[in-house]
Structure formats: C-alpha cells, structure tokens
C-alpha cells in the first residue's frame, strides 16, 4: 500500500510539474498581465 501511494504521489508530482510548466508558458505568452494585475490587487489588500 505504501509503494502504491508513493507511485501515485510521484505521478501526481510529475503531472503537476508538467502542467505547471505548460501553464507558466501559456501565462507568459497570453495572460501574464492578468496574474500581475491580480497579484498587485492581492498585495494592496494584504498591505
């Protein structure tokens, strides 16, 4: 049961890593400004 969980965690980690890289590329190319705007808004709310 432990090895299976470790395999699932490893697959999940790889999946998140790949999707994270893909989403980062898409954000950099298309909607990076949206993240900047949201980040600035959150920064103003927090501070």
PDB file of C-alpha atoms in Angstrom:
ATOM      1  CA  UNK A   1       0.000   0.000   0.000  1.00  0.00           C
ATOM      2  CA  UNK A   2       2.878   2.353   0.771  1.00  0.00           C
ATOM      3  CA  UNK A   3       4.671   1.748  -2.580  1.00  0.00           C
ATOM      4  CA  UNK A   4       1.404   2.398  -4.438  1.00  0.00           C
ATOM      5  CA  UNK A   5       0.904   5.654  -2.551  1.00  0.00           C
ATOM      6  CA  UNK A   6       4.474   6.657  -3.349  1.00  0.00           C
ATOM      7  CA  UNK A   7       3.918   5.880  -7.020  1.00  0.00           C
ATOM      8  CA  UNK A   8       0.719   7.931  -7.032  1.00  0.00           C
ATOM      9  CA  UNK A   9       2.496  10.810  -5.306  1.00  0.00           C
ATOM     10  CA  UNK A  10       5.348  10.604  -7.815  1.00  0.00           C
ATOM     11  CA  UNK A  11       2.935  10.598 -10.762  1.00  0.00           C
ATOM     12  CA  UNK A  12       0.971  13.475  -9.242  1.00  0.00           C
ATOM     13  CA  UNK A  13       4.189  15.431  -8.712  1.00  0.00           C
ATOM     14  CA  UNK A  14       5.316  14.873 -12.304  1.00  0.00           C
ATOM     15  CA  UNK A  15       1.835  15.764 -13.597  1.00  0.00           C
ATOM     16  CA  UNK A  16       1.738  18.969 -11.551  1.00  0.00           C
ATOM     17  CA  UNK A  17       5.270  19.835 -12.656  1.00  0.00           C
ATOM     18  CA  UNK A  18       4.454  19.385 -16.349  1.00  0.00           C
ATOM     19  CA  UNK A  19       1.117  21.196 -16.144  1.00  0.00           C
ATOM     20  CA  UNK A  20       2.802  23.934 -14.102  1.00  0.00           C
ATOM     21  CA  UNK A  21       5.459  24.435 -16.774  1.00  0.00           C
ATOM     22  CA  UNK A  22       2.842  24.419 -19.542  1.00  0.00           C
ATOM     23  CA  UNK A  23       0.603  26.870 -17.679  1.00  0.00           C
ATOM     24  CA  UNK A  24       3.643  29.076 -16.966  1.00  0.00           C
ATOM     25  CA  UNK A  25       4.449  29.202 -20.691  1.00  0.00           C
ATOM     26  CA  UNK A  26       0.819  29.962 -21.557  1.00  0.00           C
ATOM     27  CA  UNK A  27       0.628  32.634 -18.866  1.00  0.00           C
ATOM     28  CA  UNK A  28       3.880  34.205 -20.044  1.00  0.00           C
ATOM     29  CA  UNK A  29       2.568  34.222 -23.617  1.00  0.00           C
ATOM     30  CA  UNK A  30      -1.099  35.104 -23.126  1.00  0.00           C
ATOM     31  CA  UNK A  31      -2.401  36.102 -19.702  1.00  0.00           C
ATOM     32  CA  UNK A  32       0.663  37.003 -17.670  1.00  0.00           C
ATOM     33  CA  UNK A  33      -0.696  40.519 -17.268  1.00  0.00           C
ATOM     34  CA  UNK A  34      -3.786  39.088 -15.551  1.00  0.00           C
ATOM     35  CA  UNK A  35      -1.592  37.426 -12.922  1.00  0.00           C
ATOM     36  CA  UNK A  36       0.316  40.684 -12.470  1.00  0.00           C
ATOM     37  CA  UNK A  37      -2.939  42.608 -12.017  1.00  0.00           C
ATOM     38  CA  UNK A  38      -4.351  40.046  -9.555  1.00  0.00           C
ATOM     39  CA  UNK A  39      -1.046  39.908  -7.714  1.00  0.00           C
ATOM     40  CA  UNK A  40      -0.985  43.692  -7.346  1.00  0.00           C
ATOM     41  CA  UNK A  41      -4.598  43.677  -6.127  1.00  0.00           C
ATOM     42  CA  UNK A  42      -3.858  40.970  -3.550  1.00  0.00           C
ATOM     43  CA  UNK A  43      -0.743  42.850  -2.464  1.00  0.00           C
ATOM     44  CA  UNK A  44      -2.804  46.008  -1.886  1.00  0.00           C
ATOM     45  CA  UNK A  45      -5.443  44.022   0.042  1.00  0.00           C
ATOM     46  CA  UNK A  46      -2.840  42.333   2.249  1.00  0.00           C
ATOM     47  CA  UNK A  47      -0.907  45.550   2.829  1.00  0.00           C
TER      48      UNK A  47
END
